[in-house]
Tab-separated table of C-alpha atoms and ligand atoms in Angstrom:
chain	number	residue	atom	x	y	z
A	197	UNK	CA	9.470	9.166	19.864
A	198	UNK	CA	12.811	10.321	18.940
A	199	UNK	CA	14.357	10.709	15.742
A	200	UNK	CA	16.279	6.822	15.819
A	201	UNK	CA	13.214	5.160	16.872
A	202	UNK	CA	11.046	6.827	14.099
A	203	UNK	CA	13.552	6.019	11.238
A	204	UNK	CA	12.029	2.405	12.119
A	205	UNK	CA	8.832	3.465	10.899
A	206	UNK	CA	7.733	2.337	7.199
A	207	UNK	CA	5.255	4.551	5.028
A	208	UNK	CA	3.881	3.871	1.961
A	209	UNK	CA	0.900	4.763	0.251
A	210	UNK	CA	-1.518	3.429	-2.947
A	211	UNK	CA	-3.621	5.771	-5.115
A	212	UNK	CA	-7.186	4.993	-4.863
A	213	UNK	CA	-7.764	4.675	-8.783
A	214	UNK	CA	-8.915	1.467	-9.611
A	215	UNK	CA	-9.070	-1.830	-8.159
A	216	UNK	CA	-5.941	-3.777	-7.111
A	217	UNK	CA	-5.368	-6.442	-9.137
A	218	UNK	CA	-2.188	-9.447	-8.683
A	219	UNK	CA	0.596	-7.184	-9.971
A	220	UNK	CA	0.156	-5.109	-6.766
A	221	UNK	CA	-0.246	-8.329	-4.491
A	222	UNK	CA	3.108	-9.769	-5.706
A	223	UNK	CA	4.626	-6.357	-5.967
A	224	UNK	CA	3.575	-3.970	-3.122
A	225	UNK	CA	1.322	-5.505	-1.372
A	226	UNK	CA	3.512	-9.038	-0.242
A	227	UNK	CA	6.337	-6.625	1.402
A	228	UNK	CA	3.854	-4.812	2.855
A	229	UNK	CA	2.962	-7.751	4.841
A	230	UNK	CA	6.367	-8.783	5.095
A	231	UNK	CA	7.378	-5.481	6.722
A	232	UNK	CA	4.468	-4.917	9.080
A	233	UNK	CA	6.029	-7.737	11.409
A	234	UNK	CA	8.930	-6.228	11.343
A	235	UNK	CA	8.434	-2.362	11.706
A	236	UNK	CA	6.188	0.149	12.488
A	237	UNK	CA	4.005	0.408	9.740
A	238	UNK	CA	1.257	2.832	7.943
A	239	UNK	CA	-0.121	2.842	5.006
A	240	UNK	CA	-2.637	5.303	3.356
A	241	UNK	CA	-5.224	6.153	1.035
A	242	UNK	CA	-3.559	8.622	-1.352
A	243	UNK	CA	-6.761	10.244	-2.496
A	244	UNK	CA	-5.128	13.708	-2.840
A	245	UNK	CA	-2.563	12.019	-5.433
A	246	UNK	CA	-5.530	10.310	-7.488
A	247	UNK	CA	-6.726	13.883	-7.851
A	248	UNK	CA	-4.078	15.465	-9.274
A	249	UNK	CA	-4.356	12.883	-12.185
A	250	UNK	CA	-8.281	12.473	-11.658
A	251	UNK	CA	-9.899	15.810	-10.955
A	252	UNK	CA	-12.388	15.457	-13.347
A	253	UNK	CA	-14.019	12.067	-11.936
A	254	UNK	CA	-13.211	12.070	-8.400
A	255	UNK	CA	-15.942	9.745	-8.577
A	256	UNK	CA	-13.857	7.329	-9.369
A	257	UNK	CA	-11.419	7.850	-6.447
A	258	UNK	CA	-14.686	7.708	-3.737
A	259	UNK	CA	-15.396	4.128	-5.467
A	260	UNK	CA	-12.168	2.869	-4.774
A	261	UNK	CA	-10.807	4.469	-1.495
A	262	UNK	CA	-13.325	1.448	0.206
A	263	UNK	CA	-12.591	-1.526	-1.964
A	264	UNK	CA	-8.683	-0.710	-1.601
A	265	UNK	CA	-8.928	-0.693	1.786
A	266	UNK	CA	-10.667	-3.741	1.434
A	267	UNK	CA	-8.391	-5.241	-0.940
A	268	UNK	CA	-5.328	-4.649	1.373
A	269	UNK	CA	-6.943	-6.344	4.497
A	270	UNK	CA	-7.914	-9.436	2.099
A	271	UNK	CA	-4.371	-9.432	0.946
A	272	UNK	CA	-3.380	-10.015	4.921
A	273	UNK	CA	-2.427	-6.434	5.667
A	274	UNK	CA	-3.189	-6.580	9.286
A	275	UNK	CA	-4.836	-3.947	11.131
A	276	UNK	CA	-3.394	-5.190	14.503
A	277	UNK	CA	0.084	-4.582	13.487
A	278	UNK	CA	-0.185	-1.632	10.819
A	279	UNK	CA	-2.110	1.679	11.101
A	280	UNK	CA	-4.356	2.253	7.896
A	281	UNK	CA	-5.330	5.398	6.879
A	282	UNK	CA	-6.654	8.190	4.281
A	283	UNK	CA	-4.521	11.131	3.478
A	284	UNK	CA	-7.005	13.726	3.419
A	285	UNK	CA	-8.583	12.931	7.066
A	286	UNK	CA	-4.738	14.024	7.932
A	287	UNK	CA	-4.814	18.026	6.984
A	288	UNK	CA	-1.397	18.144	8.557
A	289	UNK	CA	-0.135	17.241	4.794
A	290	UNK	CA	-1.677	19.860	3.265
A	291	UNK	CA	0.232	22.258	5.467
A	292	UNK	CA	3.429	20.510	5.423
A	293	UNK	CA	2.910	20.234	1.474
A	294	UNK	CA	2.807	24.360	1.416
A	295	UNK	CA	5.367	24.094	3.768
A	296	UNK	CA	7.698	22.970	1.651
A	297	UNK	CA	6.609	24.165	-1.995
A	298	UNK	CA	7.962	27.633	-0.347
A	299	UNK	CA	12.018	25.902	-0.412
A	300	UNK	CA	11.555	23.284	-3.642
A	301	UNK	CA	13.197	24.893	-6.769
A	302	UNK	CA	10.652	24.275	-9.550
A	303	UNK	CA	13.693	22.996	-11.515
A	304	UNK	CA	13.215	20.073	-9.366
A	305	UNK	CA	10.128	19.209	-10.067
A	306	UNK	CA	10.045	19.846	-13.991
A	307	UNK	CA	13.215	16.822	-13.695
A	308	UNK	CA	11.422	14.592	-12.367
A	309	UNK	CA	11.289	11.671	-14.992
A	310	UNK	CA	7.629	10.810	-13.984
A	311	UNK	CA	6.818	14.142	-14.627
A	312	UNK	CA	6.881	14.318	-18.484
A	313	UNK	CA	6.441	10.653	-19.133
A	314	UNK	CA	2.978	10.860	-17.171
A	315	UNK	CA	2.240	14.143	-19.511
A	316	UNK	CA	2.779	12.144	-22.298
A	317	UNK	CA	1.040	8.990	-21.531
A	318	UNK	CA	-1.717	10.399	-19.978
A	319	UNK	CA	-2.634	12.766	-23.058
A	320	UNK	CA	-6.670	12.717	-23.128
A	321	UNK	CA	-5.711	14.321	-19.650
A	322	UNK	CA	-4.635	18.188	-18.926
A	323	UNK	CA	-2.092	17.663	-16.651
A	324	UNK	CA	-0.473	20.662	-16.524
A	325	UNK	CA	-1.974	22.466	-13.650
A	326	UNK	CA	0.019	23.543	-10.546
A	327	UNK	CA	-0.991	20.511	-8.406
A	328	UNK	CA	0.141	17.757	-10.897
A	329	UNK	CA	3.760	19.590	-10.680
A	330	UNK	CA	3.943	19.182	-7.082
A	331	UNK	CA	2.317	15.820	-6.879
A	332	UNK	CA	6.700	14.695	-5.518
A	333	UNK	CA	6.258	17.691	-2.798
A	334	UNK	CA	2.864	16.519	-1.402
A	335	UNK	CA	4.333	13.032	-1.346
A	336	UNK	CA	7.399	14.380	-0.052
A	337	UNK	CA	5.278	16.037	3.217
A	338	UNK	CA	3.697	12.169	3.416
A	339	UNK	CA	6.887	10.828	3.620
A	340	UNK	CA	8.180	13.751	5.899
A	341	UNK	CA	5.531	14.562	8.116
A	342	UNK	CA	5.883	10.908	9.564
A	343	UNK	CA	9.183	11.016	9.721
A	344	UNK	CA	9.561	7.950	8.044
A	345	UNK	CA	12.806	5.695	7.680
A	346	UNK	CA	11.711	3.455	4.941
A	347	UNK	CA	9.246	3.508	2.321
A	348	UNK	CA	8.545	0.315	0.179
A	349	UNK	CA	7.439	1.142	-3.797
A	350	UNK	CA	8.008	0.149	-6.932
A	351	UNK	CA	11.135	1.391	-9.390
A	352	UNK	CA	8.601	3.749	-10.863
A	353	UNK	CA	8.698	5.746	-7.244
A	354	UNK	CA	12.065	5.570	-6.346
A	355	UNK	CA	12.728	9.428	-7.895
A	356	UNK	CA	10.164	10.580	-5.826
A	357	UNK	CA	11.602	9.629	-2.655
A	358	UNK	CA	15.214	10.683	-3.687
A	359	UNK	CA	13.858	13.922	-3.947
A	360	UNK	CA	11.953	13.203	-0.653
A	361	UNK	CA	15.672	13.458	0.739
A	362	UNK	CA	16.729	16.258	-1.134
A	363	UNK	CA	13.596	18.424	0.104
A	364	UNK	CA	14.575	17.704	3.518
A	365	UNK	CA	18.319	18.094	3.656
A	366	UNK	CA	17.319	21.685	2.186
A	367	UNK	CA	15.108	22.256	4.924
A	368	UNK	CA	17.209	20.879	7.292
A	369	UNK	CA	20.434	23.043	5.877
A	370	UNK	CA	18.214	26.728	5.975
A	371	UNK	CA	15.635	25.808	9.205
A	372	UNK	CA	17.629	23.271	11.356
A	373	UNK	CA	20.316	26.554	12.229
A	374	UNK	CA	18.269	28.015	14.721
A	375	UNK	CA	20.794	31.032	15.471
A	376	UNK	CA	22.989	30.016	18.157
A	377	UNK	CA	23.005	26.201	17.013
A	378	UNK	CA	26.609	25.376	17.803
A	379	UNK	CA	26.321	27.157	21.178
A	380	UNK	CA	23.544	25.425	21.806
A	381	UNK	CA	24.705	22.225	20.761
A	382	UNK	CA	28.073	22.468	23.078
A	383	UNK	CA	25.570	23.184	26.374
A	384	UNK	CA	23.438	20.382	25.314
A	385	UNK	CA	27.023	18.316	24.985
A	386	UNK	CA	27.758	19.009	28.533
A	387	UNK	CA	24.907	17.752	30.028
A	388	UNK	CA	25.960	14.132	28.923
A	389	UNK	CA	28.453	13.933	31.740
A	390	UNK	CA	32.270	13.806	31.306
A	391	UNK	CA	32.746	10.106	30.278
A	392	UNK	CA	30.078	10.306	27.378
A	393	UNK	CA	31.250	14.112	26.476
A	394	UNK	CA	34.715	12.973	25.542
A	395	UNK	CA	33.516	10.232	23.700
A	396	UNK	CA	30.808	12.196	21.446
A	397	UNK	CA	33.520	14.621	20.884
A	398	UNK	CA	36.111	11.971	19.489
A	399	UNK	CA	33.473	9.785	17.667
A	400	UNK	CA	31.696	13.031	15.961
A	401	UNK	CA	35.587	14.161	15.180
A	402	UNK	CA	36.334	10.520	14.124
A	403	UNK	CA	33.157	10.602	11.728
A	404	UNK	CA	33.612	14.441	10.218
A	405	UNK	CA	37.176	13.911	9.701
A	406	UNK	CA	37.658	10.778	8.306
A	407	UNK	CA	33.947	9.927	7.532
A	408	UNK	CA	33.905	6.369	10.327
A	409	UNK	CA	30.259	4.942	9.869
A	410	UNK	CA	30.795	2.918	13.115
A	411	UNK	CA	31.855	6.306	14.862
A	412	UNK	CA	28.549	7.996	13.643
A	413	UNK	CA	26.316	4.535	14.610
A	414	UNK	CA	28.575	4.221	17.874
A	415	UNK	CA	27.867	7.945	18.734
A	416	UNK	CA	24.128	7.584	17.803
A	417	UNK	CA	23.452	4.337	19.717
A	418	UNK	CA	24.881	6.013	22.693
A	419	UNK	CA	23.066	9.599	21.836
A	420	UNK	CA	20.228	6.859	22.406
A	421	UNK	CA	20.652	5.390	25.758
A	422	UNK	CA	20.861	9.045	27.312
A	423	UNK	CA	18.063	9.039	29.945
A	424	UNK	CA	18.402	12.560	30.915
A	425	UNK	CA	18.826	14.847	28.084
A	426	UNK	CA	15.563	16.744	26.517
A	427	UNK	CA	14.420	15.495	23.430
A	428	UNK	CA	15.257	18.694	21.677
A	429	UNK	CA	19.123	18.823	22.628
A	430	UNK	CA	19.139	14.880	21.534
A	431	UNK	CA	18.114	16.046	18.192
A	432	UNK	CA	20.423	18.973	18.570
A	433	UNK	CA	22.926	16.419	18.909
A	434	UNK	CA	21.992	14.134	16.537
A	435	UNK	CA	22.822	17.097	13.973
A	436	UNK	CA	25.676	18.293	15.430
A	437	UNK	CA	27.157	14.704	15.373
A	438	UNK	CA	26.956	14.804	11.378
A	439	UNK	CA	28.281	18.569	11.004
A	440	UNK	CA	25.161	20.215	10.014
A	441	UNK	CA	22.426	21.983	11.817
A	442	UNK	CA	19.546	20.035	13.830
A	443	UNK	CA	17.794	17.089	11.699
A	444	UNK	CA	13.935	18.117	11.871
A	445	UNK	CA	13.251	16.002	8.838
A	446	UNK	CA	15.217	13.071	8.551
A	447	UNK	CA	15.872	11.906	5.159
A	448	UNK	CA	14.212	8.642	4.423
A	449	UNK	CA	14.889	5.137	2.175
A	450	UNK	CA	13.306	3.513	-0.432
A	451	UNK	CA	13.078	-0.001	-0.012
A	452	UNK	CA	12.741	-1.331	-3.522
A	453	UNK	CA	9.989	-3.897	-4.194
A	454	UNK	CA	10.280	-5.590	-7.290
A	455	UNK	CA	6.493	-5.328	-8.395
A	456	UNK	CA	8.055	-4.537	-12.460
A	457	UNK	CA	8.362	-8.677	-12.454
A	458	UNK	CA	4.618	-9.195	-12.420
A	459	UNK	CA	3.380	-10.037	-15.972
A	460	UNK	CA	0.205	-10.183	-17.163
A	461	UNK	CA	-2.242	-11.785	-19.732
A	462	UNK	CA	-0.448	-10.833	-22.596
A	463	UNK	CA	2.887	-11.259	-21.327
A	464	UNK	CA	3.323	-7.809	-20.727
A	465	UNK	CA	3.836	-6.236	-17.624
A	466	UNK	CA	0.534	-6.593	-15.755
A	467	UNK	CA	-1.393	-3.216	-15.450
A	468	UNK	CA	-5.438	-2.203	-15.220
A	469	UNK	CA	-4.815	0.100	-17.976
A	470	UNK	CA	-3.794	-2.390	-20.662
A	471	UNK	CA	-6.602	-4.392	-19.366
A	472	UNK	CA	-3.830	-7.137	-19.114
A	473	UNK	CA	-5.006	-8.191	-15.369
A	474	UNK	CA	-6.846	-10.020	-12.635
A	475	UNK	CA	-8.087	-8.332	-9.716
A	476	UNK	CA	-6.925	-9.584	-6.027
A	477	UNK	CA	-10.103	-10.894	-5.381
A	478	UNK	CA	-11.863	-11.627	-8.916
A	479	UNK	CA	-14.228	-14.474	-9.206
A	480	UNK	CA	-13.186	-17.840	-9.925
A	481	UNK	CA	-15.131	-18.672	-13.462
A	482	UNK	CA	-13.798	-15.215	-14.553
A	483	UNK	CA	-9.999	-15.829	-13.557
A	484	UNK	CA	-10.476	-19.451	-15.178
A	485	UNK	CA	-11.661	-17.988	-18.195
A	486	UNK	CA	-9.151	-14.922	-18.686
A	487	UNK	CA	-6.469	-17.947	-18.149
A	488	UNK	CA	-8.198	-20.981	-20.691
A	489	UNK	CA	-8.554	-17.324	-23.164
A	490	UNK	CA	-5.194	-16.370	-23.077
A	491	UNK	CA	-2.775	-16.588	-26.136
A	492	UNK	CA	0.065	-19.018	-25.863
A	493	UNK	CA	2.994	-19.375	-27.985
A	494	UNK	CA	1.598	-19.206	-31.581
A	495	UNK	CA	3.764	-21.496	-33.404
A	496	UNK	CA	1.271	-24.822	-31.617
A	497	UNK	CA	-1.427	-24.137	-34.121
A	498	UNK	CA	-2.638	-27.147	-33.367
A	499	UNK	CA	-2.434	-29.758	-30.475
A	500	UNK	CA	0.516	-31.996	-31.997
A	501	UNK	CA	2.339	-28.485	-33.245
A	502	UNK	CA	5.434	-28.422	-30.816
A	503	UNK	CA	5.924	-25.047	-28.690
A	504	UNK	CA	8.121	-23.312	-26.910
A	505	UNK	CA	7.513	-22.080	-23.372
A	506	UNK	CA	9.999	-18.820	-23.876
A	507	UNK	CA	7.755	-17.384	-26.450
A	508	UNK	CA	4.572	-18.221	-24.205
A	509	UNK	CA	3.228	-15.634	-21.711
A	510	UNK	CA	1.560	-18.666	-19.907
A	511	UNK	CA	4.827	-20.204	-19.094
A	512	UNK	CA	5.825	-16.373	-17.739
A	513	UNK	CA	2.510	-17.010	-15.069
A	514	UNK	CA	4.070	-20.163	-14.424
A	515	UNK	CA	7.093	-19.045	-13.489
A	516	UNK	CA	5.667	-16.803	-10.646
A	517	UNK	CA	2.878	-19.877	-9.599
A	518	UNK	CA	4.203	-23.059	-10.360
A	519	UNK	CA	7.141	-25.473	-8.787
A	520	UNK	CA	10.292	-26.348	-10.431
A	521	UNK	CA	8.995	-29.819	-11.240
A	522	UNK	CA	5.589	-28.356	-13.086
A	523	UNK	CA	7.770	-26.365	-14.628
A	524	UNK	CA	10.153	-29.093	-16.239
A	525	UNK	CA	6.805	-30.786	-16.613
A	526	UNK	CA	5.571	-28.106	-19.189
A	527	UNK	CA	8.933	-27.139	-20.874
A	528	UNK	CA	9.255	-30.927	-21.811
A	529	UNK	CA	5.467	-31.636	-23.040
A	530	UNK	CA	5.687	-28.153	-25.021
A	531	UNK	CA	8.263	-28.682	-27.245
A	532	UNK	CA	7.261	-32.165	-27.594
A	533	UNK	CA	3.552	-31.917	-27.596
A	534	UNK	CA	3.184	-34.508	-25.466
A	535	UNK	CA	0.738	-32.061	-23.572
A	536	UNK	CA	-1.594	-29.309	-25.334
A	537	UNK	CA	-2.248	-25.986	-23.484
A	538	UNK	CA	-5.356	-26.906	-21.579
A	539	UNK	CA	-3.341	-29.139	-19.962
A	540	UNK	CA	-0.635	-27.082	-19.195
A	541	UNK	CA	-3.045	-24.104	-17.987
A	542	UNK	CA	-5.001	-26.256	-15.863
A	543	UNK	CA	-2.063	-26.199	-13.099
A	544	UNK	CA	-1.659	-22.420	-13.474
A	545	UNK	CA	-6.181	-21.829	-12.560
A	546	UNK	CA	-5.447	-24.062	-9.782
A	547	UNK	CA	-2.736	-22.040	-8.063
A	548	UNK	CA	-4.053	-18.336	-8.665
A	549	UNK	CA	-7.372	-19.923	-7.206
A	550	UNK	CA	-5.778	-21.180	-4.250
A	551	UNK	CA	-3.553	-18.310	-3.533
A	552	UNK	CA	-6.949	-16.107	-4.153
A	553	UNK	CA	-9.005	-18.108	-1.808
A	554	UNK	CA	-8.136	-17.092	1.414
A	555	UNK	CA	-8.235	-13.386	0.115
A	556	UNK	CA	-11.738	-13.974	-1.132
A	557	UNK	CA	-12.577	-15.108	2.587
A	558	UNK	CA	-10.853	-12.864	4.369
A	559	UNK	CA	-12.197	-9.854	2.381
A	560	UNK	CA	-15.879	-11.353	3.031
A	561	UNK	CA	-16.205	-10.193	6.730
A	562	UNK	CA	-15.487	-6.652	5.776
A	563	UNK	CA	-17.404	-6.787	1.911
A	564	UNK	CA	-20.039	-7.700	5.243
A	565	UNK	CA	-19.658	-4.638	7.124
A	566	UNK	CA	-18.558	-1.592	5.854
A	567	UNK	CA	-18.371	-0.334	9.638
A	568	UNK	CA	-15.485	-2.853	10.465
A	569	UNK	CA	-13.426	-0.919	7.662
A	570	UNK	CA	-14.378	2.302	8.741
A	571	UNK	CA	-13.916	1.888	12.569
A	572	UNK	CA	-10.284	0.601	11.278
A	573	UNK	CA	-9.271	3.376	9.118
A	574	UNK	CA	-10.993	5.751	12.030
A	575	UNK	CA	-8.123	4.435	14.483
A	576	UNK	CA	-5.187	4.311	11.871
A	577	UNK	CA	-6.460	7.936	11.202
A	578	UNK	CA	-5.988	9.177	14.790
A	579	UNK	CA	-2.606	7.280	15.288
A	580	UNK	CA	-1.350	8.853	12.077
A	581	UNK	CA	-2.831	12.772	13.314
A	582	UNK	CA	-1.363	12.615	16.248
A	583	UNK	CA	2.321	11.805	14.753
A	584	UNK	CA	1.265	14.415	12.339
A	585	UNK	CA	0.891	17.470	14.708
A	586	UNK	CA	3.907	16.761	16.291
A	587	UNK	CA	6.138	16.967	13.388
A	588	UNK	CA	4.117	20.240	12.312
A	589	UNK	CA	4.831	21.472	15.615
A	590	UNK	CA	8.845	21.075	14.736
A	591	UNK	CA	8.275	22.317	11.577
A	592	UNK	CA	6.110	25.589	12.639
A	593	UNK	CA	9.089	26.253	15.582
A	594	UNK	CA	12.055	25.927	13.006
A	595	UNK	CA	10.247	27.900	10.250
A	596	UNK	CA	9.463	30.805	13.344
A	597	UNK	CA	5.713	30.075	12.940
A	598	UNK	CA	4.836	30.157	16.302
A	599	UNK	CA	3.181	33.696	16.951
A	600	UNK	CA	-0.119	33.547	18.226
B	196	LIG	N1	2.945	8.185	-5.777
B	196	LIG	C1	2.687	6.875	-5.223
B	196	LIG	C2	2.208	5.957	-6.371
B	196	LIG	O1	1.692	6.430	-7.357
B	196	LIG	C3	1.652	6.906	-4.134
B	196	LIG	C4	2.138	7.681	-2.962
B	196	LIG	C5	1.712	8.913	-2.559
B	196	LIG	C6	3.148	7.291	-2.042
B	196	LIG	N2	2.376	9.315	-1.454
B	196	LIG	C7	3.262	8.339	-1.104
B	196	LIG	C8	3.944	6.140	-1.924
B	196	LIG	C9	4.198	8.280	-0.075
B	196	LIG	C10	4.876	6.089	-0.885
B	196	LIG	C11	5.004	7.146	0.039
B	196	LIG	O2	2.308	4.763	-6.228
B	197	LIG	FE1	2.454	-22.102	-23.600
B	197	LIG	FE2	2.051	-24.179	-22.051
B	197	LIG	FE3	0.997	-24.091	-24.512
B	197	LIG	FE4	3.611	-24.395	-24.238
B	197	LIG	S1	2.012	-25.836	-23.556
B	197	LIG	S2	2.593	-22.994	-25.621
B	197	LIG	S3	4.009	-23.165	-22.411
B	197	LIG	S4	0.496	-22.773	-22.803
């Protein structure tokens, strides 16, 4: 696979701490789907990040590395068209994790906004051991060691994979100079044959100069088509086209997914730890009681009191489940109280039941038989090792690891 084809891959990964609830399904969990038809896709278990925040009950994280698996496949992650997998069946991270600790300025890491706020928040925690600071390398070497183009998460992760990029232009800048590199990269140039040499020399000089984008894609798409160059002097290439050394780790995107949007009970942002949620695949009479419990706007006191559906977290729900004309329905009935709040909830149970439903079935087959969910984690597993030792193997070369 070269380096083009794998910046089509996606990665992303969930920490197996509690269950999933609808926050994650309309956040994470819907672009997931959406981007497994369109790209290469993997997702993992993140059970080494749960530790770093849950050493002391990593019982916790072996209840939940199952049921989020589970909860994923119910969602409609498909195993057909994404791998699935559990980061610590992949050792390859934990090398590529030391790997780079070696070149990441501490600075770094004590910057990182989620750093301190986490500290904070989390306070009946001690978080301040060595492998809660590098929790953005280790997911950096996630990231990295699949060579990832894209990674979907929320706003809350989007720090993380910036310095994702900046760990790997610094290891591309001091271990993608293998000495000789521009020697190297002129031999590799002349095995493209004369047509294609003059016109990687005046695209890459048309790019470095007077920084063309359509001279760097132009150059790369054609970089692509070569049939007869080794993989390594395509790489070689690749670099040389953009000025630096070779690209061993190419720097990958976030792809912002808005799951900040999703409230919950309360009309706060929905979240298991203000207790503020439904799961992906709770029971109906529970999900139709958290809704007929919730708290609605509390000037309608009683059922002819007139409301108002801004100051109403139930009208918030609505606005993610319900149709422009339910909606006009409830806005006029509030602030007349022509309609009380059962009425205006009863809509709101039906549609989080019906988009649960087929969840609730789906996730029945493999609630069944634990072995289904194993067997497909087993193959994700493999897929993902295999991509893993490769990049290792690039990493080992360029870092003069190779003795034996
Ligand atoms: N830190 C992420 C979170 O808390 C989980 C994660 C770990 C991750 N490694 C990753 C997400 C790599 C994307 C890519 O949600
Ligand atoms: Fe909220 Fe609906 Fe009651 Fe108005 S009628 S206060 S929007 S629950």
């Amino acid at each position: 696979m070269s380096l083009l084809e794998s910046q089509k891959r996606v990665l992303s990964g969930m920490r197996p701490t509690g269950q999933l609830h609808l926050g994650h399904y309309h956040g994470v969990l819907k672009s997931w789907i959406r981007l497994q038809h369109e790209y290469e896709c993997m997702f993992f278990v993140a059970d080494w990040h749960a530790l770093t925040t849950h050493y002391e009950e990593p019982e916790i994280i072996e209840d939940n590395v199952w049921s989020m698996v589970i909860d994923w496949l119910a969602a409609g992650v498909n195993p057909g068209s994404a791998s699935l997998f559990i980061q610590s069946r992949i050792p390859e991270h934990a090398e590529l994790h030391l790997l780079l600790s070696m070149i990441t300025p501490v600075g770094w890491l004590e910057r990182v906004p989620s750093y301190k706020d986490q500290q904070a928040r989390l306070n009946e925690r001690d978080l301040s051991t060595y492998g809660f600071l590098g929790y953005p390398v280790l997911q950096s070497a996630d990231i990295l060691i699949y060579k990832a183009g894209h990674v979907p998460v929320g706003a809350d992760q989007v720090p993380h994979v910036e310095m994702t990029r900046e760990v790997a232009r610094r290891f591309n800048h001091i271990f993608g100079r293998d000495s000789g590199f521009e020697k190297l990269a002129e031999e590799a140039i002349k095995k493209l044959g004369r047509k294609n040499v003059k016109m990687y020399r005046a695209l890459r000089k048309e790019f470095l100069e007077k920084g063309n984008q359509d001279s760097l894609e132009k150059a790369r798409a054609m970089l692509q088509e070569q049939q007869n160059i080794s993989l390594g002097d395509r790489d070689r290439l690749f670099g040389f086209l953009e000025g630096g050394g070779k690209v061993i780790l190419p720097e990958p995107q976030a792809l912002l997914t808005d799951a900040s949007v999703m409230p919950g009970l309360d009309g706060g942002k929905m979240s298991k730890s203000y207790g503020n949620h439904i799961s992906l695949r709770e029971e109906p009479d529970s999900v139709e009681k958290k809704i007929r419990t919730m708290t609605t706007d509390p000037a309608r006191v009683r059922r002819h009191d007139p409301g108002d559906p801004k100051k109403c977290p139930v009208f918030k729900l609505h606005e993610i489940y319900s149709k422009d004309g339910t909606r006009d329905w409830i806005t006029e009935g509030c602030v007349s109280a022509d309609i009380g709040c059962i009425d205006c909830k009863k809509p709101l149970i039906e549609a989080i039941l019906t988009e649960q439903q087929p969840m609730r079935e789906r996730a029945k087959q493999y609630e069944e038989n634990p072995e289904l969910v194993k067997s497909i984690v087993a193959e994700g597993c493999e897929k993902a090792r295999g991509i893993a030792k490769a990049t290792l193997e690039d990493v080992r070369q360029a870092m003069g690891l190779t003795y034996r």
